[in-house]
XYZ file of C-alpha atoms in Angstrom:
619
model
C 190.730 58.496 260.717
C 194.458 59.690 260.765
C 194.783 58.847 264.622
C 193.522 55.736 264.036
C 195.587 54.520 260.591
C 198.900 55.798 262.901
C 197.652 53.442 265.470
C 197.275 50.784 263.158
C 200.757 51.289 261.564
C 202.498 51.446 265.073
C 201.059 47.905 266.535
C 201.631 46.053 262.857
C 205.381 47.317 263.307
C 205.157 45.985 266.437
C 203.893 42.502 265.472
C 206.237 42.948 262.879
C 209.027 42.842 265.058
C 207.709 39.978 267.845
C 207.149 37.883 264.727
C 210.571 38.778 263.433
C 212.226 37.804 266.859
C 210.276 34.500 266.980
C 210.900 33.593 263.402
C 215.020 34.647 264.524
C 214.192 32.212 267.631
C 212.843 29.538 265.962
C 215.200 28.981 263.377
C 218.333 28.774 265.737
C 216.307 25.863 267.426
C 214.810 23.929 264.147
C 217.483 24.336 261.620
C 220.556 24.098 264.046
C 223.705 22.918 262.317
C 221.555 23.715 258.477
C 223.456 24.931 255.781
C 223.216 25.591 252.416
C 226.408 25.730 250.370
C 226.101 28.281 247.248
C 230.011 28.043 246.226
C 230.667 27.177 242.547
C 231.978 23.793 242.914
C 229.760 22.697 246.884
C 233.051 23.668 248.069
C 231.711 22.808 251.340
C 229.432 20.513 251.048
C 230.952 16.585 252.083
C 231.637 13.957 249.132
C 229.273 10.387 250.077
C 232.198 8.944 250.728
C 233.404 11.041 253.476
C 230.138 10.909 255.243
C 229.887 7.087 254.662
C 233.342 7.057 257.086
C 231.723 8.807 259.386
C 228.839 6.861 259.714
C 230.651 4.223 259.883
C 232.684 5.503 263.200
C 231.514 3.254 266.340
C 234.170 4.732 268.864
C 234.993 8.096 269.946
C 237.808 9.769 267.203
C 240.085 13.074 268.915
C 241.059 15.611 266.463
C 243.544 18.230 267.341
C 244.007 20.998 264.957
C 247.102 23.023 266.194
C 247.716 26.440 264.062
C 249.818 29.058 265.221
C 247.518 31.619 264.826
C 249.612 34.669 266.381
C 252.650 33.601 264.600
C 250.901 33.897 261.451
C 249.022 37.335 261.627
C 251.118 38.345 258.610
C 250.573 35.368 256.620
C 247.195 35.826 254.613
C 247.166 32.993 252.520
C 247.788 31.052 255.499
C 245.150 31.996 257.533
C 242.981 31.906 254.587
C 243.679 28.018 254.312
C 243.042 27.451 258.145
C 239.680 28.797 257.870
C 238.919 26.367 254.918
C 240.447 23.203 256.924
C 238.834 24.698 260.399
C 235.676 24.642 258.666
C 235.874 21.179 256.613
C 236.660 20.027 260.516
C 233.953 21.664 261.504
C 231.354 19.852 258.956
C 232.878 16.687 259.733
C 232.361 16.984 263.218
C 228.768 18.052 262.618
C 228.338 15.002 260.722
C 229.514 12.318 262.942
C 226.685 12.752 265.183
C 228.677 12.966 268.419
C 231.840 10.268 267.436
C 234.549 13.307 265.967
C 235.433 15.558 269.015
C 237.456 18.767 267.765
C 240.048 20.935 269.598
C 241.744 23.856 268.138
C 244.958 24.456 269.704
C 247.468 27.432 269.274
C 250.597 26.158 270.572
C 252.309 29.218 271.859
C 256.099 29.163 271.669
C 258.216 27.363 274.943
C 254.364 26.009 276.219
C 252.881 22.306 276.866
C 250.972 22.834 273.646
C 253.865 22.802 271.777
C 255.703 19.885 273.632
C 252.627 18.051 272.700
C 252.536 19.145 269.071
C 256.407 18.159 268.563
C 255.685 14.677 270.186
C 252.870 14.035 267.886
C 255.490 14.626 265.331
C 253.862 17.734 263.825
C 256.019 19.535 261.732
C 257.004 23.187 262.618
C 257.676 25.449 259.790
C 260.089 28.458 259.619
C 258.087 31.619 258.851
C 260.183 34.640 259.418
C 264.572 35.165 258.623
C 264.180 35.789 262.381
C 263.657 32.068 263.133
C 259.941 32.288 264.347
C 258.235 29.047 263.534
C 254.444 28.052 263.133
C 252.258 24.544 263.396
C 249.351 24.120 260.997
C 248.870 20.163 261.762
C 246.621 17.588 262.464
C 246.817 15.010 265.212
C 243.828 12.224 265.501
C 243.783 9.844 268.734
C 241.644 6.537 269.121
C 240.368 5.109 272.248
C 243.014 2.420 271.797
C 245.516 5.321 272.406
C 246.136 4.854 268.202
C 247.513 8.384 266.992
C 247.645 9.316 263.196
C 248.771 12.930 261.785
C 248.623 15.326 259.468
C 252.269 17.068 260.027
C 251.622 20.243 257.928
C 248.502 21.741 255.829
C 250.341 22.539 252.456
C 247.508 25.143 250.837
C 249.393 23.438 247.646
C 246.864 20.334 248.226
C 244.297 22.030 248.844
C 242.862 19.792 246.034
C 243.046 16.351 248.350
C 242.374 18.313 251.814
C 239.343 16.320 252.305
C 240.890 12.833 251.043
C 243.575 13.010 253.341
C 241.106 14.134 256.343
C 239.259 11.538 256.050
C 241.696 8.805 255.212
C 243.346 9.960 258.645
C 239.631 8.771 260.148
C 239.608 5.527 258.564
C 243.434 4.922 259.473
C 242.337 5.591 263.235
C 239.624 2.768 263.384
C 241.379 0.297 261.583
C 243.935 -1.495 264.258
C 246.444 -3.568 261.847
C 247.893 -3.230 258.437
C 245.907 -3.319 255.511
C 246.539 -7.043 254.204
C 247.980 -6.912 250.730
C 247.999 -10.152 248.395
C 250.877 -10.443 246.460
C 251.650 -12.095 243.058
C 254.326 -12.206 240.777
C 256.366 -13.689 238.006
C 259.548 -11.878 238.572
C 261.675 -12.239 241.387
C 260.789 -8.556 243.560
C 261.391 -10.035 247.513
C 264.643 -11.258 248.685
C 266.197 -14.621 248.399
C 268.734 -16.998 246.844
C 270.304 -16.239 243.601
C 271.453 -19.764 241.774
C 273.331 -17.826 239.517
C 275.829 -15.905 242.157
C 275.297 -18.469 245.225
C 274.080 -14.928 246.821
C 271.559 -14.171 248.640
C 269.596 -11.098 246.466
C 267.917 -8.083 248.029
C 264.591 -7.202 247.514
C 263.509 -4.549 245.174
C 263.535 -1.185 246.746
C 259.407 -0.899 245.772
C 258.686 -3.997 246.968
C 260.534 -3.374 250.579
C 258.956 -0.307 251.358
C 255.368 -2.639 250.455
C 255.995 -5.168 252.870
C 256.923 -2.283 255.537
C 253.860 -0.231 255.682
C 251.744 -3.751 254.627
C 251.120 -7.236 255.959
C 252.245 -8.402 252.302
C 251.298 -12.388 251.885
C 252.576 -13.848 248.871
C 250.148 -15.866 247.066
C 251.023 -19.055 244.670
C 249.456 -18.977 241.627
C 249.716 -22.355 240.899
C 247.911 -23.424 243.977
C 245.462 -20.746 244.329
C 241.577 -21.492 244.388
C 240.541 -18.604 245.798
C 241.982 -15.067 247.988
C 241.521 -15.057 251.647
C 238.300 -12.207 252.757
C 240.640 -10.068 254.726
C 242.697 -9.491 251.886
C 241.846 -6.098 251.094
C 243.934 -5.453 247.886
C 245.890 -8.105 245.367
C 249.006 -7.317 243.418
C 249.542 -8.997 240.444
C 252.902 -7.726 238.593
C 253.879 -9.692 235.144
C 251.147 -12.612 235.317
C 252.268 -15.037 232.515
C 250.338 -18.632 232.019
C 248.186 -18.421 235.361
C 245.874 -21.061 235.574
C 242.396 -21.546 235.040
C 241.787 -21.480 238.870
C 243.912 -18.408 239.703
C 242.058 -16.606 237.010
C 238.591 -17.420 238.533
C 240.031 -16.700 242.263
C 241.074 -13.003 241.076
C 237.749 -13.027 238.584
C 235.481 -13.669 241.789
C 238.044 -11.752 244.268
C 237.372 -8.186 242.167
C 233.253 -9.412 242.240
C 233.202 -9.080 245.560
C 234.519 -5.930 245.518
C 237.873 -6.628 246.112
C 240.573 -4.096 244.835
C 243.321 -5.525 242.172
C 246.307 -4.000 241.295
C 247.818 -5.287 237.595
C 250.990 -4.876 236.198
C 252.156 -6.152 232.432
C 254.101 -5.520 229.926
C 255.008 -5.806 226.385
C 258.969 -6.653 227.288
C 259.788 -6.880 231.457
C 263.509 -6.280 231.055
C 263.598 -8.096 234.574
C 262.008 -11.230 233.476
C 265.086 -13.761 233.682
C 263.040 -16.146 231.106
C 265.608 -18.252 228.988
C 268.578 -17.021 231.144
C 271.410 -19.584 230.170
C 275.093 -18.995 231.075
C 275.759 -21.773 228.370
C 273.202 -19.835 225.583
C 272.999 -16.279 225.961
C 270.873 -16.389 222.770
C 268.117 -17.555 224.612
C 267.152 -14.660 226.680
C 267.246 -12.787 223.793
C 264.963 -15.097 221.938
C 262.296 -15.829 225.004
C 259.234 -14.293 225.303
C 259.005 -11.962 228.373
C 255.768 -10.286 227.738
C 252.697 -10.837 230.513
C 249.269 -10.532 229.755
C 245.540 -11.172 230.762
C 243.550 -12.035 228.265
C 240.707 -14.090 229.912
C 240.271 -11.424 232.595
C 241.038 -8.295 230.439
C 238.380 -9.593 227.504
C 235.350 -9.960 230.415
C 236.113 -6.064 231.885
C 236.364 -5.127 228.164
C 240.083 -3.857 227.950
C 242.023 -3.658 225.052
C 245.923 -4.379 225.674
C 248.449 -5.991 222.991
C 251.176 -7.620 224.426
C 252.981 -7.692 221.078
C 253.074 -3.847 220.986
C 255.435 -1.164 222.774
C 254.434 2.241 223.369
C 257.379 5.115 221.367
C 256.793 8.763 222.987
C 259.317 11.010 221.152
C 258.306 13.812 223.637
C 259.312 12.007 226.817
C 262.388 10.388 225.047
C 264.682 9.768 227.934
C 269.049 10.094 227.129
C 270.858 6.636 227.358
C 273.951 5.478 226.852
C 273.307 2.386 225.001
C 276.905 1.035 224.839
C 280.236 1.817 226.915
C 282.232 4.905 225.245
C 278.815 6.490 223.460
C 277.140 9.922 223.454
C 273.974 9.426 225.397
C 270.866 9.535 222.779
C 267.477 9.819 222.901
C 265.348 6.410 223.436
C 261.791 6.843 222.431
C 260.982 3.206 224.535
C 262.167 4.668 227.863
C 260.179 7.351 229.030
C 260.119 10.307 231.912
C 256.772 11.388 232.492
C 256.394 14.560 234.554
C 253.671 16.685 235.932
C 252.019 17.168 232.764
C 251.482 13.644 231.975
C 250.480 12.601 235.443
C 246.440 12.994 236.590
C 246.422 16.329 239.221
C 242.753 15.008 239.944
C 243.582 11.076 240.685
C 245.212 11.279 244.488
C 247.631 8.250 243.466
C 249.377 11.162 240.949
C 248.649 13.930 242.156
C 251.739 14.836 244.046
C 254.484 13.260 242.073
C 256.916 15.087 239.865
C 258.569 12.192 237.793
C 257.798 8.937 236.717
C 259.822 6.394 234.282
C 259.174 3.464 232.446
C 260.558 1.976 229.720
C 259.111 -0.423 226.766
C 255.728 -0.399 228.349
C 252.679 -0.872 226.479
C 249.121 0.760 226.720
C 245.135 0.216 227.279
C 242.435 1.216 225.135
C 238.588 -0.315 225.684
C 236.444 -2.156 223.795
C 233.671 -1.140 221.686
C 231.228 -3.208 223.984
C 232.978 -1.967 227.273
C 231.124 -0.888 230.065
C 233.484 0.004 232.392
C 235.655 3.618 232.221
C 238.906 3.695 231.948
C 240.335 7.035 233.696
C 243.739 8.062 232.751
C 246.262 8.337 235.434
C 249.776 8.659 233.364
C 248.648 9.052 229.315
C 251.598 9.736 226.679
C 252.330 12.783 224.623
C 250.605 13.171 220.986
C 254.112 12.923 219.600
C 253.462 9.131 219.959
C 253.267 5.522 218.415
C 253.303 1.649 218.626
C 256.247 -0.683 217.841
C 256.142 -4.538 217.478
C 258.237 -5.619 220.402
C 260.250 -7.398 218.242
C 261.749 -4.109 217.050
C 262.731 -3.991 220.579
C 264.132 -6.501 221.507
C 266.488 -6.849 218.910
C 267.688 -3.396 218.298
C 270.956 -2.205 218.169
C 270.592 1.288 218.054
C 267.824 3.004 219.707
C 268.249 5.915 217.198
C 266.787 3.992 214.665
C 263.861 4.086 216.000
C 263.968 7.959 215.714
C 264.348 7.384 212.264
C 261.249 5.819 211.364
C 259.359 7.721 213.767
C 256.023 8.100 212.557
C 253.581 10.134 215.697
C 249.551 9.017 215.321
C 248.553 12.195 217.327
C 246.640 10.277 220.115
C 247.325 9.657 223.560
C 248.207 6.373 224.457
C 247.100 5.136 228.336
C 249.933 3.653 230.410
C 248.170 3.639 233.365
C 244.769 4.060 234.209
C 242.107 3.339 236.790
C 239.074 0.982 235.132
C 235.750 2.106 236.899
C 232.333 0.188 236.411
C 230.188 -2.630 237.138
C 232.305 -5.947 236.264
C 230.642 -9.436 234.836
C 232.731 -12.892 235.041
C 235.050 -14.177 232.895
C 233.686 -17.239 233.837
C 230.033 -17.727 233.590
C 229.776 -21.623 233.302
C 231.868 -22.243 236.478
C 229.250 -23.009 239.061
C 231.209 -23.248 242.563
C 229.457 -22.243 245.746
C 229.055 -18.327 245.763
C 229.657 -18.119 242.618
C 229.404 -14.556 241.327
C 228.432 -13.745 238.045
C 228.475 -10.264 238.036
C 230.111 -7.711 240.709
C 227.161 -5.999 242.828
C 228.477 -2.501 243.266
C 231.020 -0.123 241.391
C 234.526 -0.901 241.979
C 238.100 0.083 240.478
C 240.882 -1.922 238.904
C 244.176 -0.164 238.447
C 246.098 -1.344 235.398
C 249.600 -0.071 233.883
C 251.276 -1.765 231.085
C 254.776 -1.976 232.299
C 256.461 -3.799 235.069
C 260.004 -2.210 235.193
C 258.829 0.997 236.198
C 258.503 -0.946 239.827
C 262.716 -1.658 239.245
C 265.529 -0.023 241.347
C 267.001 1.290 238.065
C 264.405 3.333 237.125
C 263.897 4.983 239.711
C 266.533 4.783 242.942
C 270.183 4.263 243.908
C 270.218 1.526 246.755
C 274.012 2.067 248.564
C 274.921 0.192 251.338
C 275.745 2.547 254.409
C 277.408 0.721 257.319
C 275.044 -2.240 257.291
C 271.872 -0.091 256.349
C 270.092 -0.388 252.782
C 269.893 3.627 252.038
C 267.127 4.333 248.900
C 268.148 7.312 246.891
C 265.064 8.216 244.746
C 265.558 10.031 241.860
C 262.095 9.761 240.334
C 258.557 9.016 242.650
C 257.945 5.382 240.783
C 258.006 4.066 244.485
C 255.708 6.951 245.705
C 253.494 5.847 242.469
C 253.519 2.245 243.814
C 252.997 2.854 247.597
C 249.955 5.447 246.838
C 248.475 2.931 244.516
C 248.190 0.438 247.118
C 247.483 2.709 249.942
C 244.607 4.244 248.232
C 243.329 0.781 247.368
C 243.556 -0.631 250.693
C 241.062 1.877 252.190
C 237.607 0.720 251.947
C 235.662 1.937 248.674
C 233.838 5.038 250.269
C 237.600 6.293 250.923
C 238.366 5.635 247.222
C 235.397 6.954 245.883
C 236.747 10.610 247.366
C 238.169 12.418 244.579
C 240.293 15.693 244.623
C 238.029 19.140 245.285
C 238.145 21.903 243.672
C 240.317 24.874 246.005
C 238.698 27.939 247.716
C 241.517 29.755 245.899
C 239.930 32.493 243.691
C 243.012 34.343 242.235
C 241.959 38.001 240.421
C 242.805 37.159 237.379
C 241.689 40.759 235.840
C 244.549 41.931 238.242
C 246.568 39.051 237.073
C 245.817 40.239 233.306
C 247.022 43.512 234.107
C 250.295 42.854 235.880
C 251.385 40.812 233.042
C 250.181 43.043 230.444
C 252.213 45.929 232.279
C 255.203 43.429 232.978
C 255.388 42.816 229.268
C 255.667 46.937 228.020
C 257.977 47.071 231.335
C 260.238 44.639 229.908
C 260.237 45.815 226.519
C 260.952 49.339 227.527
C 264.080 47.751 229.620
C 265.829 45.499 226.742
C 265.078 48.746 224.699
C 267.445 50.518 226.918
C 269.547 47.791 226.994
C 269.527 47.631 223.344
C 270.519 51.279 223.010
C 273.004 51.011 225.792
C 274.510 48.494 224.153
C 274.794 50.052 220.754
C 275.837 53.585 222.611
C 278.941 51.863 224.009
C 279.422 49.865 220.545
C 279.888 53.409 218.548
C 281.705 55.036 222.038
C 284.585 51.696 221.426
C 284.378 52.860 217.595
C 285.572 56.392 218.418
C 287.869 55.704 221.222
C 289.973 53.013 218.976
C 289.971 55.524 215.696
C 291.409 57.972 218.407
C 295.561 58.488 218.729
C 297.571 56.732 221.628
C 297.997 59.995 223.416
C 293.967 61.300 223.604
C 292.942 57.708 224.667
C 291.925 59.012 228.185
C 289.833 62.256 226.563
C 286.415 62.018 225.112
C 286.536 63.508 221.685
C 283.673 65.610 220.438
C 281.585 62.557 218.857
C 282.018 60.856 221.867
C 280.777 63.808 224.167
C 277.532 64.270 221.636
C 276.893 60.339 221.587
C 277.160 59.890 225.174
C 274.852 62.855 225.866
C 272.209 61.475 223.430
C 272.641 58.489 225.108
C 272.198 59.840 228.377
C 269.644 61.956 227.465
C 267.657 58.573 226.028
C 268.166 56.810 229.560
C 266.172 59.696 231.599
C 263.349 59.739 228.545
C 263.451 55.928 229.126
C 263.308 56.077 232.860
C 260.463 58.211 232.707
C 258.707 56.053 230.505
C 259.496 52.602 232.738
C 257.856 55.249 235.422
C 254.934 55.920 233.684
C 254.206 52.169 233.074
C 254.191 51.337 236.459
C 252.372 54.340 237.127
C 249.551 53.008 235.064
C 249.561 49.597 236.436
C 248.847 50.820 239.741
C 246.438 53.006 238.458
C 244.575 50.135 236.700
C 244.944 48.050 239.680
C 243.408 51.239 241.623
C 240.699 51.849 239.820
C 239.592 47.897 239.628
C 239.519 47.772 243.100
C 237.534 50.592 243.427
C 235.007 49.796 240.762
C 234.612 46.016 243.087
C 234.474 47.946 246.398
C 231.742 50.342 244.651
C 229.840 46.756 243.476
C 230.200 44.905 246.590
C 229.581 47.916 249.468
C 227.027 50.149 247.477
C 225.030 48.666 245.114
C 222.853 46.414 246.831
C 221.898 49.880 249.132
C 221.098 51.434 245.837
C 218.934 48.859 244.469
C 217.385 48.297 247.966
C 217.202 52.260 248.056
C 215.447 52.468 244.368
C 213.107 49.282 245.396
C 211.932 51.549 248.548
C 211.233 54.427 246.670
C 209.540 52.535 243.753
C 207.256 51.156 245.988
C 206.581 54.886 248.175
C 205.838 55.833 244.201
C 203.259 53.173 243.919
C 201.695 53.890 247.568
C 201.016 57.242 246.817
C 199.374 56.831 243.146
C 197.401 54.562 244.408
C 193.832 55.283 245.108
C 192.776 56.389 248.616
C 190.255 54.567 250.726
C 187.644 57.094 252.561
């Protein structure tokens, strides 16, 4: 009976292992290129709108990823990052069933590889005090010999890897510039100024537009509807549009076209009631922009009679020749903190300014969302324009400064479903409701788009030069870039990173770095007061023992010195202990990660040994 149960044992192992290998086999050939993604946030898993542009690819894409990977053996975090953008390439490749062909290239120093990285214009980045350079860039080619690059993976946007992947796709099957309708009540492109007989450059925003775009300026008076390959309109400072432009822009944004608005409360560039013969009337015209029809129908909330005070982001002015500068609580620097890190419009910018802009709020019956993208402080309130625009003194409106505690919406991007703002119009294809999501971006001030705000324009031998000195032109450009891709490239939002920093470590070091400092401005403190009572005793001492320590001076300099070395020691010990704490962290992880599934593998085996042997035996 023995013989024969070791007989039976040996050929079930034996199945045991054919089935094993053929289950092994089987799976490499039925669930090639399967994957399950178990990270936190689907690190790796690809947003519908990046696999939309992909399956939307009819013609063979090239992508060239060079990384210096030898030149970067000491660079961890590096590395780390190219095996996160190797393997989103990877997935994308995977998904474009056959259309996005991937090479990974290391372009060693003085070879063809990197001739052919510099002349893609990829951007090689110093590494080493030696000199020693590395590429981490992305080149894409089209059949059409098109090229588009990535000239450097910053890990810092990690956050928008995938956005600017794919947008780098959609660039390379798209063969002219993005067609961008353009609207507007002030005077932003060049031409003739009556006033000086001159002919007036264009704003510095609205010059780098019509370079990157094929910018057609629409007439609102005359305009029944927008052109179909108009992929995004413009519409800065719309005052009195008619009936018929209304509809065209009502029906455009239906359709799923992408509109870009701009009002304000008080354009300090509107030129309404300019009179050389009254100045009084500038003063007195209205230069606020709103609309109403279209705003009331996608259920936004904006007053034009009401400018936005921010004590917080109170920018210094000189408000007259010969003054201190003060603080103006109606012209405003937003930084980081104010700017959306998830919205890929913001995300990069440091500064923004505006200045008397108003806000957005929704309706009660709204449908639509309204996602921040540059939001005030708390330290904030609303001002009748009037105030404004005939103040003196923008101190006073410190004075009666009165913060609500919200956070007002400058800028923001209006998501949802939209209905007409015209339902009894009947014209062919009429629309009375928009069939699919789309996204409106509104902010309630036009001078942030003005030189002043935001660059010095010089003249340098002939050549306009832009000086930027906030990103309100970045602001503008990503705005319309981001709405002149199609909607599955819009609908890709910012990722979360692969980045998993130790924070327990982190906790540590700072907790360590805090008793380190205190221990050193202790010493400091005590050298300081040691040399206080050392000047004491060598002034009370005579001309001729000024150069000999006297007996107090001996005892408090050896205390002192004595002090320092218990000090030292101490400073010693608290590094010590940090590394110690570090130390024995890493070893309790290590002990987690390497041994304890073998021990609870280990304790399962013998559990179940346990349970074979109790069990009752078979004759």
């Amino acid at each position: 009976m023995a013989i024969q149960r070791r007989t039976l044992t040996g050929s079930t192992l034996v199945i045991l292992g054919v089935l094993f290998v053929a289950v092994v086999l089987l799976s490499n050939v039925l669930l090639r290129g399967a994957r399950v993604d178990l990270t936190q946030n689907n690190l790796y898993t690809l947003s519908d709108g990046t696999r939309n542009v992909l399956t939307k690819l009819d013609e063979p894409i090239h992508l060239y990823l060079y990384y210096s990977d030898k030149a970067t053996q000491n660079l961890p975090m590096l590395r780390t990052y190219y095996q996160r953008v190797r393997e989103l390439l990877e997935e994308m490749a995977a998904r474009a069933d056959g259309k996005l062909q991937l090479t990974v290239i290391d372009p060693l120093p003085f070879s063809e590889d990197e001739d052919t990285a510099a002349s893609y214009g990829l951007q090689a980045v110093p590494i080493s005090q030696a000199g020693e350079k590395a590429y981490f860039g992305l080149a894409g080619t089209n059949s059409t010999d098109g090229v588009a690059i990535i000239p450097f993976f910053n890990p810092d946007k990690e956050t928008f890897l995938e956005y600017d992947v794919a947008k780098l796709i959609h660039d390379l099957t798209t063969t002219k510039k993005p067609a961008v309708g353009f609207i507007s009540s002030l005077s932003m492109a060049a031409g003739f100024n009556p006033e000086t007989r001159q002919m007036k450059e264009p704003w510095a925003a609205y010059q780098e537009l019509s370079q990157l775009f094929d910018v057609r300026q629409l007439n609102a008076a005359a305009l029944k509807s927008i052109d179909k390959d108009i992929n995004v309109v413009v519409l800065v400072h719309p005052k009195d549009l008619p009936e018929d432009a209304l509809y065209a822009l009502d029906q455009f944004v239906l359709r799923g076209g992408h509109l870009m608005v701009f009002v304000d409360p008080h354009a300090e560039q509107d030129e309404s009631g300019a009179d050389p013969q009254n100045p009084q009337s500038a003063m007195l015209a209205d230069k606020s922009s709103d609309l109403g029809t279209l705003f009331k129908a996608w259920g936004v909330e904006y007053a034009p009679d009401k400018v936005l005070l921010d004590r917080t982001h109170a920018l210094q002015v000189s408000f007259a020749p010969n003054t201190p500068p003060t603080r103006h609580p109606a012209m405003l620097g937003f930084t980081k903190q104010n700017l959306s890190p998830d919205d890929v419009i913001t995300a990069n910018l440091d500064t923004v300014n505006i200045s008397t802009a108003g806000y957005f709020e929704l309706s009660k019956d709204a449908t639509a969302k309204l996602v921040p993208i540059i939001q005030s402080s708390n330290q904030s309130m609303s001002t009748p324009v009037d105030q404004i625009k005939f103040m003196a003194d923008p101190s006073a409106l410190m004075s009666n400064f009165k913060p609500t505690g919200s956070l007002f919406v400058v800028a923001g991007r209006l998501e949802g479903t939209f209905k007409t703002a015209f339902p009894d119009r009947k014209e062919e294809g009429h629309l009375a409701q928009s069939k699919d999501s789309n996204a409106i971006l509104l902010f309630a001030d036009t001078d942030v788009l003005s030189d002043r705000l935001w660059a010095q324009v010089n003249n340098f031998f002939g050549q306009k030069m832009v000086n930027a000195f906030a990103n309100n032109g970045d602001l503008f450009i990503n705005a319309v870039d981001n709405l002149s891709g199609d909607s599955d490239l819009i609908s890709i939002r910012g990722r979360a990173t692969s980045r998993r920093p130790f924070t327990k470590v982190e906790e540590i070091k700072r907790s360590a770095d805090d008793r380190f400092r205190s221990k050193e401005q202790e010493l400091q403190q005590e050298l300081s007061e040691t040399e206080r009572k050392l000047t004491q005793l060598q002034t009370a001492k005579g001309q001729d023992q000024a150069m000999v320590l006297s007996s107090e001076q001996k005892i408090e300099l050896d205390k002192f010195l004595k002090r320092k070395v218990e000090v030292r020691k101490e400073l010693r010990e608290v590094r010590r202990k940090l590394d110690e704490d570090i130390e024995k962290l890493g070893t309790r992880l290590k002990v987690f990660n390497i041994l304890l599934i073998p021990i609870v593998l280990t304790i399962g085996a013998l559990a179940f040994a346990a349970w074979r042997r109790k069990r009752p035996q078979v004759a």
